[in-house]
Structure formats: C-alpha cells, structure tokens
PDB file of C-alpha atoms in Angstrom:
ATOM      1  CA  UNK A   1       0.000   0.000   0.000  1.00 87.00           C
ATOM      2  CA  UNK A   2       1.601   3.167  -1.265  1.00 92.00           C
ATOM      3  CA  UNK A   3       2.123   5.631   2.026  1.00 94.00           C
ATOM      4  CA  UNK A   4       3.374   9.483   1.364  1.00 97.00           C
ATOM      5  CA  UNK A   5       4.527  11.348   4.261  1.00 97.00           C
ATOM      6  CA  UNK A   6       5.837  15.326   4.322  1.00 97.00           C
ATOM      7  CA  UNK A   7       8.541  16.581   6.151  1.00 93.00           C
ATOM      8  CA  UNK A   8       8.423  19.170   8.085  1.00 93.00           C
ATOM      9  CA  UNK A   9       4.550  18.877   9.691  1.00 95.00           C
ATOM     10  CA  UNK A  10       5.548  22.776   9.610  1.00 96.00           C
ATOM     11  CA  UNK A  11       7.929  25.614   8.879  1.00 95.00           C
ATOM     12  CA  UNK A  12       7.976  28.963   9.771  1.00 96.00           C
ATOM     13  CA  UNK A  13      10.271  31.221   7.998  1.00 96.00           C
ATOM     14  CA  UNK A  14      11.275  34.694   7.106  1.00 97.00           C
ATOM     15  CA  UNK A  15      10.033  36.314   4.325  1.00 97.00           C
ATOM     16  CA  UNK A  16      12.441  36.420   1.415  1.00 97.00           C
ATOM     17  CA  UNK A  17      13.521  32.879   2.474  1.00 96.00           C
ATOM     18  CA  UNK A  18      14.555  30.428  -0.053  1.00 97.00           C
ATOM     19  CA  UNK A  19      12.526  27.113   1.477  1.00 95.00           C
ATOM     20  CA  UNK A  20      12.697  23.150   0.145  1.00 96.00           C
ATOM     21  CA  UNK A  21       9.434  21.009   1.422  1.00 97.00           C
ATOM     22  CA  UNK A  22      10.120  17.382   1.484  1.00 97.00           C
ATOM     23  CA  UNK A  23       7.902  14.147   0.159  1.00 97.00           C
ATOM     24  CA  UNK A  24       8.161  11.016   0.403  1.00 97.00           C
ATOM     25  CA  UNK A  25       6.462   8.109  -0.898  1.00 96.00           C
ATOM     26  CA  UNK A  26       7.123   4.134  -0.662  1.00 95.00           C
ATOM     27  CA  UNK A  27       6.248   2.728  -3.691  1.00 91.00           C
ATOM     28  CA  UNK A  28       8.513   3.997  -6.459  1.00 88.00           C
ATOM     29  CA  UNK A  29       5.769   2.595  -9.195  1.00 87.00           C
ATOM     30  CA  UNK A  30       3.979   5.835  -9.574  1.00 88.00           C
ATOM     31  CA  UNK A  31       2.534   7.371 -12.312  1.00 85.00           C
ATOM     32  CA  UNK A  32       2.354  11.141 -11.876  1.00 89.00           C
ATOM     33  CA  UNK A  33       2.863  13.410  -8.655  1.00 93.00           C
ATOM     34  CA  UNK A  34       1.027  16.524  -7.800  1.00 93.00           C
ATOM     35  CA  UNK A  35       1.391  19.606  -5.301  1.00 97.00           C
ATOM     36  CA  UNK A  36      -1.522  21.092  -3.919  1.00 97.00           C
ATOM     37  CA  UNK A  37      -1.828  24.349  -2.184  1.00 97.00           C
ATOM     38  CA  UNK A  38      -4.580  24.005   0.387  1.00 95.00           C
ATOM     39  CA  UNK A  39      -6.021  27.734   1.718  1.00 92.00           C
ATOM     40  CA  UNK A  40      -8.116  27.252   5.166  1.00 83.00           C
ATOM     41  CA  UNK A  41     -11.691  26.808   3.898  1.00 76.00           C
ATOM     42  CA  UNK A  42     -11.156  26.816   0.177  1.00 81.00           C
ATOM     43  CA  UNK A  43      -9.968  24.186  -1.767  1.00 86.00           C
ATOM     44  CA  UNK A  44      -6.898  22.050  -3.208  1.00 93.00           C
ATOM     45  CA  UNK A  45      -4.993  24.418  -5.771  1.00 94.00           C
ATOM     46  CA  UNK A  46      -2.582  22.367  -8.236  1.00 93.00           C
ATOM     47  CA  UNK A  47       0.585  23.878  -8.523  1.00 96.00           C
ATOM     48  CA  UNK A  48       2.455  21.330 -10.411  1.00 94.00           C
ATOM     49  CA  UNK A  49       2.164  17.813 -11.637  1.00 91.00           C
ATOM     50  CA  UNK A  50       5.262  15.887 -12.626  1.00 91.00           C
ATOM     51  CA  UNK A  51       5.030  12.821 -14.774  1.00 88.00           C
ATOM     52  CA  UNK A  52       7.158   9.638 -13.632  1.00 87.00           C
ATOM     53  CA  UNK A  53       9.162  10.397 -16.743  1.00 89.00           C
ATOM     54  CA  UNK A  54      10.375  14.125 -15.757  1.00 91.00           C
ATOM     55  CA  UNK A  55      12.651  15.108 -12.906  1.00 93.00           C
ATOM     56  CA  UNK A  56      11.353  18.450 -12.350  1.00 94.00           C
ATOM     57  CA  UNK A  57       8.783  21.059 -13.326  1.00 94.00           C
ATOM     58  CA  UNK A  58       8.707  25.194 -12.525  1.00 96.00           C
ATOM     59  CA  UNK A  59       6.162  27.284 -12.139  1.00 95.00           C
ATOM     60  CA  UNK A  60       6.876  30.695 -11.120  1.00 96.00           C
ATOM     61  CA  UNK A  61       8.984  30.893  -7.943  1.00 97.00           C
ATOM     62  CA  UNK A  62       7.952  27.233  -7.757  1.00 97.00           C
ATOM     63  CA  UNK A  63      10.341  24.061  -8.647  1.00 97.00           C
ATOM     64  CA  UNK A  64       9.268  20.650  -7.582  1.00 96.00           C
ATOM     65  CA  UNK A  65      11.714  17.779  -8.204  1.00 97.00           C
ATOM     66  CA  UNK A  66      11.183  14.367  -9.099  1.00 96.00           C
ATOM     67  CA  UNK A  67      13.657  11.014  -8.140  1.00 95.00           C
ATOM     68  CA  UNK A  68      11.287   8.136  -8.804  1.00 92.00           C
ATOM     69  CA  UNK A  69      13.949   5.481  -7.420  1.00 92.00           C
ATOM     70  CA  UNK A  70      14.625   6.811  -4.209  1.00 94.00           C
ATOM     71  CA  UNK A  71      10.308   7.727  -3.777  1.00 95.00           C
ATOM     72  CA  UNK A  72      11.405  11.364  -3.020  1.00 96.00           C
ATOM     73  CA  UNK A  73      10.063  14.755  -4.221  1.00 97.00           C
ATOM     74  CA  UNK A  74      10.837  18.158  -3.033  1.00 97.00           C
ATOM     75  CA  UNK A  75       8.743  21.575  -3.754  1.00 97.00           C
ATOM     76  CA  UNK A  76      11.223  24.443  -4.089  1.00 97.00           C
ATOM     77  CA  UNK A  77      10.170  28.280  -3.321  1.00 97.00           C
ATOM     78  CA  UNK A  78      11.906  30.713  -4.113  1.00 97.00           C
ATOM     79  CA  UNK A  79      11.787  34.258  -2.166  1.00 97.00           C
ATOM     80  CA  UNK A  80       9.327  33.296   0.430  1.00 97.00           C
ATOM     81  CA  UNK A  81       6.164  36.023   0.599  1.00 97.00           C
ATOM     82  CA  UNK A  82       3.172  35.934   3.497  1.00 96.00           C
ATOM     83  CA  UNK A  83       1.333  35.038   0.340  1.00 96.00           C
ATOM     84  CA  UNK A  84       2.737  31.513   0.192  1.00 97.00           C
ATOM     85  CA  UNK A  85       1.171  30.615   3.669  1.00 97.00           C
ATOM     86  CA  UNK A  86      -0.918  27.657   3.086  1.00 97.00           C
ATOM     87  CA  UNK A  87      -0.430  24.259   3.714  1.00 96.00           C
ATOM     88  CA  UNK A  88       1.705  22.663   0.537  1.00 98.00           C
ATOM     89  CA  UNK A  89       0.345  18.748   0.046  1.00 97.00           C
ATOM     90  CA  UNK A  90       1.981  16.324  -2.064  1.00 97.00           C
ATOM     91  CA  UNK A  91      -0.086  13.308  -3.705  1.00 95.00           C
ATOM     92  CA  UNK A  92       1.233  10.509  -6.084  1.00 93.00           C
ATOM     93  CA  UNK A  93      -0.729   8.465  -8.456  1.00 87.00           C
ATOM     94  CA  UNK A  94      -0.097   4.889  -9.280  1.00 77.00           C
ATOM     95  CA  UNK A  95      -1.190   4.942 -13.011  1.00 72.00           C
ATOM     96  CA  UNK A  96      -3.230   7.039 -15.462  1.00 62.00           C
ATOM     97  CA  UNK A  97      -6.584   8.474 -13.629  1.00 63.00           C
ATOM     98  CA  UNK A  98      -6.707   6.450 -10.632  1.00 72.00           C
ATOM     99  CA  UNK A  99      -6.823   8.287  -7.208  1.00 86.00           C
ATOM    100  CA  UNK A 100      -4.295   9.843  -5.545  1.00 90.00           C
ATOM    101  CA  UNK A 101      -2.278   9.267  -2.272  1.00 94.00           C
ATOM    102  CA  UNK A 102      -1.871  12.197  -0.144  1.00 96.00           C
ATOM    103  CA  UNK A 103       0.646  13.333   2.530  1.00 96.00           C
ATOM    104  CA  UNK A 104      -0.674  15.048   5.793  1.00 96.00           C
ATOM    105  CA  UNK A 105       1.027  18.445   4.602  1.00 96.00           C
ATOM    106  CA  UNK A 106       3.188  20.511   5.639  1.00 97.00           C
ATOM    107  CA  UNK A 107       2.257  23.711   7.047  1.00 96.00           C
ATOM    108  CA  UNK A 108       4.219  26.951   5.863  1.00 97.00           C
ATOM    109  CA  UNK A 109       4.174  30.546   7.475  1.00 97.00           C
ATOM    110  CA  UNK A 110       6.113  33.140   5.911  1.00 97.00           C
ATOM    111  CA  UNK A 111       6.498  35.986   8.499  1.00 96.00           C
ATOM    112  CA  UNK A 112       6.611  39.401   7.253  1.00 94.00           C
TER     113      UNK A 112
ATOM    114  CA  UNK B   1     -18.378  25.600 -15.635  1.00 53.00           C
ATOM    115  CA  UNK B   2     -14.749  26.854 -15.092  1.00 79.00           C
ATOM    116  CA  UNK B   3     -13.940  25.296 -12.194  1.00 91.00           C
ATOM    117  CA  UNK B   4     -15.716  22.060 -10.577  1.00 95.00           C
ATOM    118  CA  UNK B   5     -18.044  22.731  -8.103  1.00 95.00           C
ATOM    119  CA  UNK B   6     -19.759  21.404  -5.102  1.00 97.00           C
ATOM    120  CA  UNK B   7     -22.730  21.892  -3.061  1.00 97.00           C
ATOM    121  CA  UNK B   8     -23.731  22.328  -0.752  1.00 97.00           C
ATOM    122  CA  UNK B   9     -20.565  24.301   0.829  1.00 95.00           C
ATOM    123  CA  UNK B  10     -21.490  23.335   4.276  1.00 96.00           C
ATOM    124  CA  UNK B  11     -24.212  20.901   5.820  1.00 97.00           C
ATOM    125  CA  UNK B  12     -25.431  20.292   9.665  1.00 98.00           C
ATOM    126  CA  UNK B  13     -27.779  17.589   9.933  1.00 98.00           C
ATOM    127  CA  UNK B  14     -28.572  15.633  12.961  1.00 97.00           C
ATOM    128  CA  UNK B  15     -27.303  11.914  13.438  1.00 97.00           C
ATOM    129  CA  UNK B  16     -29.693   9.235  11.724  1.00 97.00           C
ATOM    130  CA  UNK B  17     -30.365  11.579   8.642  1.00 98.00           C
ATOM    131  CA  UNK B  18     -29.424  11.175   5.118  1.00 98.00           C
ATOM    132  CA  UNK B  19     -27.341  13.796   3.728  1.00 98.00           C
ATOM    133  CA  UNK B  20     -26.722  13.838  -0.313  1.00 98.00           C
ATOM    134  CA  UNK B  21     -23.468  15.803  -1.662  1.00 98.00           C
ATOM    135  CA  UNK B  22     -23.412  16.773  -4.979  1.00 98.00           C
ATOM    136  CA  UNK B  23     -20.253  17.700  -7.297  1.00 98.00           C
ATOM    137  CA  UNK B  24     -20.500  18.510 -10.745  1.00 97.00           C
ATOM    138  CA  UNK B  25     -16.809  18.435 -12.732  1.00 96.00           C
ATOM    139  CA  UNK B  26     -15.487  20.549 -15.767  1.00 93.00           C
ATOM    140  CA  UNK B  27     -17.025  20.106 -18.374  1.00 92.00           C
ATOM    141  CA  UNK B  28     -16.288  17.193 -20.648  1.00 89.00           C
ATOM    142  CA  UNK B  29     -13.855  16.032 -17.751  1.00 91.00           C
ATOM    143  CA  UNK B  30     -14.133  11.734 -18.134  1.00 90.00           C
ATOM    144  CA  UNK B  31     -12.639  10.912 -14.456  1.00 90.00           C
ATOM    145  CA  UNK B  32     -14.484  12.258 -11.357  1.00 93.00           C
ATOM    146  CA  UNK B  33     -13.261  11.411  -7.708  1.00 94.00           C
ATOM    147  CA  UNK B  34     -14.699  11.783  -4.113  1.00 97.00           C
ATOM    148  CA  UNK B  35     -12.487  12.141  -1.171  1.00 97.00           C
ATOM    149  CA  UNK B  36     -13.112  12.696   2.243  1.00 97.00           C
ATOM    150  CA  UNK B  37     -10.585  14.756   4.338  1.00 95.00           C
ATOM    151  CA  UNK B  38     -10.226  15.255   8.266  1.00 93.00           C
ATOM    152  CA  UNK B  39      -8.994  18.202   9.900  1.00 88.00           C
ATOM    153  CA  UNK B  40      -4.939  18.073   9.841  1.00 87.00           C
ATOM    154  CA  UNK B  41      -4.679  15.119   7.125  1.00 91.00           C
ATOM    155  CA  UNK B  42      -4.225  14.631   3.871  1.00 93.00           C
ATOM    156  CA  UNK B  43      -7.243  13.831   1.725  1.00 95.00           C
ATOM    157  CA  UNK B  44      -8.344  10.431   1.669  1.00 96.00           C
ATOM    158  CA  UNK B  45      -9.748   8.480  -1.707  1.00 95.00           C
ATOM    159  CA  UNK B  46     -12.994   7.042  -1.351  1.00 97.00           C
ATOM    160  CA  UNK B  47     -14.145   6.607  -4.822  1.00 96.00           C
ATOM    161  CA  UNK B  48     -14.076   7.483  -8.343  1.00 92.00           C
ATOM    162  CA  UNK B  49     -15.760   7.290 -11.809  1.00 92.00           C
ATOM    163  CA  UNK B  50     -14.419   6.819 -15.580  1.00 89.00           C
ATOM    164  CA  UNK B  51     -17.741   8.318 -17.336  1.00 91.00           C
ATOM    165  CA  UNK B  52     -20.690   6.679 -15.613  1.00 94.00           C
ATOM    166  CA  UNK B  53     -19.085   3.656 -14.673  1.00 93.00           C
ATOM    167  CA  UNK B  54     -17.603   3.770 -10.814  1.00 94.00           C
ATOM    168  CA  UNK B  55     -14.243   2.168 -11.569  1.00 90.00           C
ATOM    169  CA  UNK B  56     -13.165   1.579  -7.870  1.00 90.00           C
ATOM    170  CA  UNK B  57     -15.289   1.864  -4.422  1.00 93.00           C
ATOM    171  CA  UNK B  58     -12.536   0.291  -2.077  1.00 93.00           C
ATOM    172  CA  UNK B  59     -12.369   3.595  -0.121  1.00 94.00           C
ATOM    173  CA  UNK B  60     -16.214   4.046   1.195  1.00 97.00           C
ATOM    174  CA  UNK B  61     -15.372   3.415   4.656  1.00 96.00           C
ATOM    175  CA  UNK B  62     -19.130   1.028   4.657  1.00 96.00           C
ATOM    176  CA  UNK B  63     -22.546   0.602   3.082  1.00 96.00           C
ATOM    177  CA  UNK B  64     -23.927   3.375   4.532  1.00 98.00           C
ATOM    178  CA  UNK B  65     -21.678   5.489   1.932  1.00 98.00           C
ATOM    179  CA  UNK B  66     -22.489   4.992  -1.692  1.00 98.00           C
ATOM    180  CA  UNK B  67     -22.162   7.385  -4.997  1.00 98.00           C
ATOM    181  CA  UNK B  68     -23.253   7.642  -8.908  1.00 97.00           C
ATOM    182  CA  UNK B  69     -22.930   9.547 -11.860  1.00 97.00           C
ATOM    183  CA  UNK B  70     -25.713   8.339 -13.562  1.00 95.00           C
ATOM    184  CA  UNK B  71     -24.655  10.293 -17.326  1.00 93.00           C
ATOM    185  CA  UNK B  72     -21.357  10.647 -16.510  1.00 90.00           C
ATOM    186  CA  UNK B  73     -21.130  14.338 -15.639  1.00 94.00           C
ATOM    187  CA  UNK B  74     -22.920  15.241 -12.303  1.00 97.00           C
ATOM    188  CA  UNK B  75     -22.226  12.598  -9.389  1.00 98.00           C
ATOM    189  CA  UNK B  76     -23.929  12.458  -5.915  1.00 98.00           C
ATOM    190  CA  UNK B  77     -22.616  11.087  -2.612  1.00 98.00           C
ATOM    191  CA  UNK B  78     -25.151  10.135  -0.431  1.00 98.00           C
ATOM    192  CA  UNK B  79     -24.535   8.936   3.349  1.00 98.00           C
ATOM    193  CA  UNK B  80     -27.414   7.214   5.100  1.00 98.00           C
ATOM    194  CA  UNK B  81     -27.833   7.133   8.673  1.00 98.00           C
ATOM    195  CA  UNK B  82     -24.921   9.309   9.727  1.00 98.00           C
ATOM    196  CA  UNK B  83     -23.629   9.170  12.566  1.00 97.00           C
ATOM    197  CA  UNK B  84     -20.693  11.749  14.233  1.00 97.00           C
ATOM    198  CA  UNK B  85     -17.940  10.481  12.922  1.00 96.00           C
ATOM    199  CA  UNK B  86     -19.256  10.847   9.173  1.00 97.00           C
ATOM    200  CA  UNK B  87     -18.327  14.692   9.966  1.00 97.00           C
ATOM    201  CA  UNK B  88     -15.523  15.900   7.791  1.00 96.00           C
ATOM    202  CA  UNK B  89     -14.572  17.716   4.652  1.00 96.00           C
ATOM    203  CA  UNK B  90     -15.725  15.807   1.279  1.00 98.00           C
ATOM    204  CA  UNK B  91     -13.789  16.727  -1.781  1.00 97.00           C
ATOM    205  CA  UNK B  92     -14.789  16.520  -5.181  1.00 97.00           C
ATOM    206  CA  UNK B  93     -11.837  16.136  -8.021  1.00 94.00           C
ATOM    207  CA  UNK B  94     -11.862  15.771 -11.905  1.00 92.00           C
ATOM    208  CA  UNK B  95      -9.638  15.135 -14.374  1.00 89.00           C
ATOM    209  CA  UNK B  96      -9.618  14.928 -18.063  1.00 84.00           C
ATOM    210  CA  UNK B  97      -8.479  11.793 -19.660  1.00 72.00           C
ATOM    211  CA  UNK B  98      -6.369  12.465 -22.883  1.00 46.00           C
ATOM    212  CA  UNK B  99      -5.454   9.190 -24.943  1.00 42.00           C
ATOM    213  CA  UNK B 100      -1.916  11.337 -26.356  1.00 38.00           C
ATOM    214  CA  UNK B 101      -0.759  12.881 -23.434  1.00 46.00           C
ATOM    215  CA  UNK B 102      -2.371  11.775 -20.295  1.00 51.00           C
ATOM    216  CA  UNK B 103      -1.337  14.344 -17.618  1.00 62.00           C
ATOM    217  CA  UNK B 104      -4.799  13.214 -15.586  1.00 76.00           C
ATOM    218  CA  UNK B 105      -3.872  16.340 -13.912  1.00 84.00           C
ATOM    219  CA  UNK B 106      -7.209  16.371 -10.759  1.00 88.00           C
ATOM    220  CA  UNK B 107      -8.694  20.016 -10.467  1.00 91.00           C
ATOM    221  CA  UNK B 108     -10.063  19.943  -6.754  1.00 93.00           C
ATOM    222  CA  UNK B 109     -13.706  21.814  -5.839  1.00 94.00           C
ATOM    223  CA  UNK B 110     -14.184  23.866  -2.370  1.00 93.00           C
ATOM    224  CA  UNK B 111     -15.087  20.839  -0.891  1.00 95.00           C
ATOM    225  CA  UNK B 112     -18.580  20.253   1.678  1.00 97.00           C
ATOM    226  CA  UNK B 113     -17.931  20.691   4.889  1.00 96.00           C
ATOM    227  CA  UNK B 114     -20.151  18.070   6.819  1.00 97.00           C
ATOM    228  CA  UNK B 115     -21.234  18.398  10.327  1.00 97.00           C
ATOM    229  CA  UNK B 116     -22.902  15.424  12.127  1.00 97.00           C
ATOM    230  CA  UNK B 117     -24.226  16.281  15.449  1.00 96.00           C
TER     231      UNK B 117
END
C-alpha cells in the first residue's frame, strides 16, 4: 500500500527565504505526482504535476523535483512572501486516472 | 463551468439523517473522484468514476456510503444514517483523460464541509 509522508509537519520562515518542502512516498511505481496548495476553507490548488518520466517542473517561484527510485520529491520556493502561507500537500498516483495518495502536509508561514 | 463545483458548501444535519453531496466536474472532464478529508490530514480516496461507470469503491469506509454519476457528468454522494464520525470535509476532483498525453492532472472543488451532530 503506497504511504506518502511530508517533512516538516511545519515551517515557519522569514520572508524572502529560499525554502525546500520534502515528500516522500514508498512505492517507487507511480505514475504522476502533484502539489496542492490548500487555503483554510477553500480548496486544493494544483501547482504542479510531474510525470514519472520528468525530474522536475517550474512554475513561477515554484520548482518541484522528481527522483522516482529513491520515492522522493521536493517543492522548491523561491523568495518566500506571506502570500505563500498555506499548507503545501503532495499526492502521487499509481497509473493514469486512478486516485491519488496524499501526505498530511506541511504547514508553511512566511512571516513578514 | 470553469472550475468544478460542489454543493452544498457546508451541511449540519442531525445523526440518523441522510445527507446527499453533490459535485459537478469541468465540463467534458471523463474521471471524477470523491475524497473525504479530516482536519490536519491529507485527503483520503474514497471513490471514483471513468464516465458513468464507478471504476473503484474500495475507499467508502461502509454501506452506509455509496455514490453515482448516472450520465457521466454530475455525481452524488449520499450517506445514510450518519452518525458523528461521518463529519468531515468531502472533496470533489476531476480530471480529463487524454489518450496522447495523459497528464490526468485532478482540479479539486471547495469541498462540503459536513457536520454530524
């Protein structure tokens, strides 16, 4: 059974802060893996999906990275603002449109 | 629609009651998934639909839970008899299944935020 867990729970940081959020997953036959932004009472926003054939995709001030062997992924942000607090989530899927795994988050402040 | 949507946003009804949750996807997206999420977790998968057909019901936690999409756009989850620990957030997803280049990216709605008391 494929698990995903985030490291840190949660992170406080500086604004202007470069910051790396960690995911992991146990089963290293996935198909795709997405990051989700997740507001307090609003929903999951995709920030980026990476296919088990890439090792990274950018969006932004966003870079999420992909090693499929080792069942890691990191989300990269670049220059921290108090707009990025949110909780980040991480979800894999195991092939084409089948449902995803999630992490429990990890919970980001960016202090002004 | 440009986004997929769910309603109702938020529903209190009293333990024993049926409750009926409704999503309706982006339009002409083929896969639609319900998850249920508690407060500090991840979202959970409890089902999901290719069209009209439900492909995969493993995650309805019992028979009190059950779902359709009868013409493969709109899909209901209904919950009989709830009971408190039914109360939680249920998420809607869809995705759009593309033969060429299947990203099966899932575009999340606001959710329904159930309260059983």
């Amino acid at each position: 059974k494929q698990e995903v867990t985030q490291i840190p729970a949660a992170l406080s940081v500086p604004e202007g802060e470069n910051l790396v959020l960690n995911c992991s997953f146990t089963d290293s036959a996935i198909y795709n893996l997405q990051w989700f932004r997740q507001d307090p009472g609003k929903g999951l926003t995709s920030l980026l999906l990476i296919q088990s054939s890439q090792r990274e995709q950018t969006s932004g001030r966003l870079n999420a990275s992909l090693d499929k062997s080792s069942g890691r992924s990191t989300l990269y942000i670049a220059a921290s603002q108090p707009g990025d607090s949110a909780t980040y989530l991480c979800a894999v899927g195991g092939s084409g449109n089948t449902p995803l795994v999630f992490g429990k988050g990890t919970r980001l402040s960016v202090i002004a | 629609g440009a986004g997929v949507s769910q309603s109702p946003r938020y529903k209190v009804t009293k333990r024993g009651q049926d409750v009926a949750l409704r999503c309706d996807p982006i339009s002409g997206h083929v896969s639609l998934y319900w998850y249920r999420q508690a407060l500090g977790q991840g979202p959970e998968f409890l089902t999901y639909f290719n069209y009209e057909a439900q492909q995969d019901k493993s995650g309805l936690p019992n028979d009190r839970f059950s779902a359709e999409r009868p013409e493969g756009s709109i899909s209901t989850l209904t919950i009989q008899r709830t009971e408190q620990r039914d109360s939680a957030m249920y998420r809607c997803a869809s995705s759009l299944e593309a033969g060429d280049s299947p990203k099966y990216e899932q575009f999340f709605g606001p959710g329904t935020r159930l309260t059983v008391l």
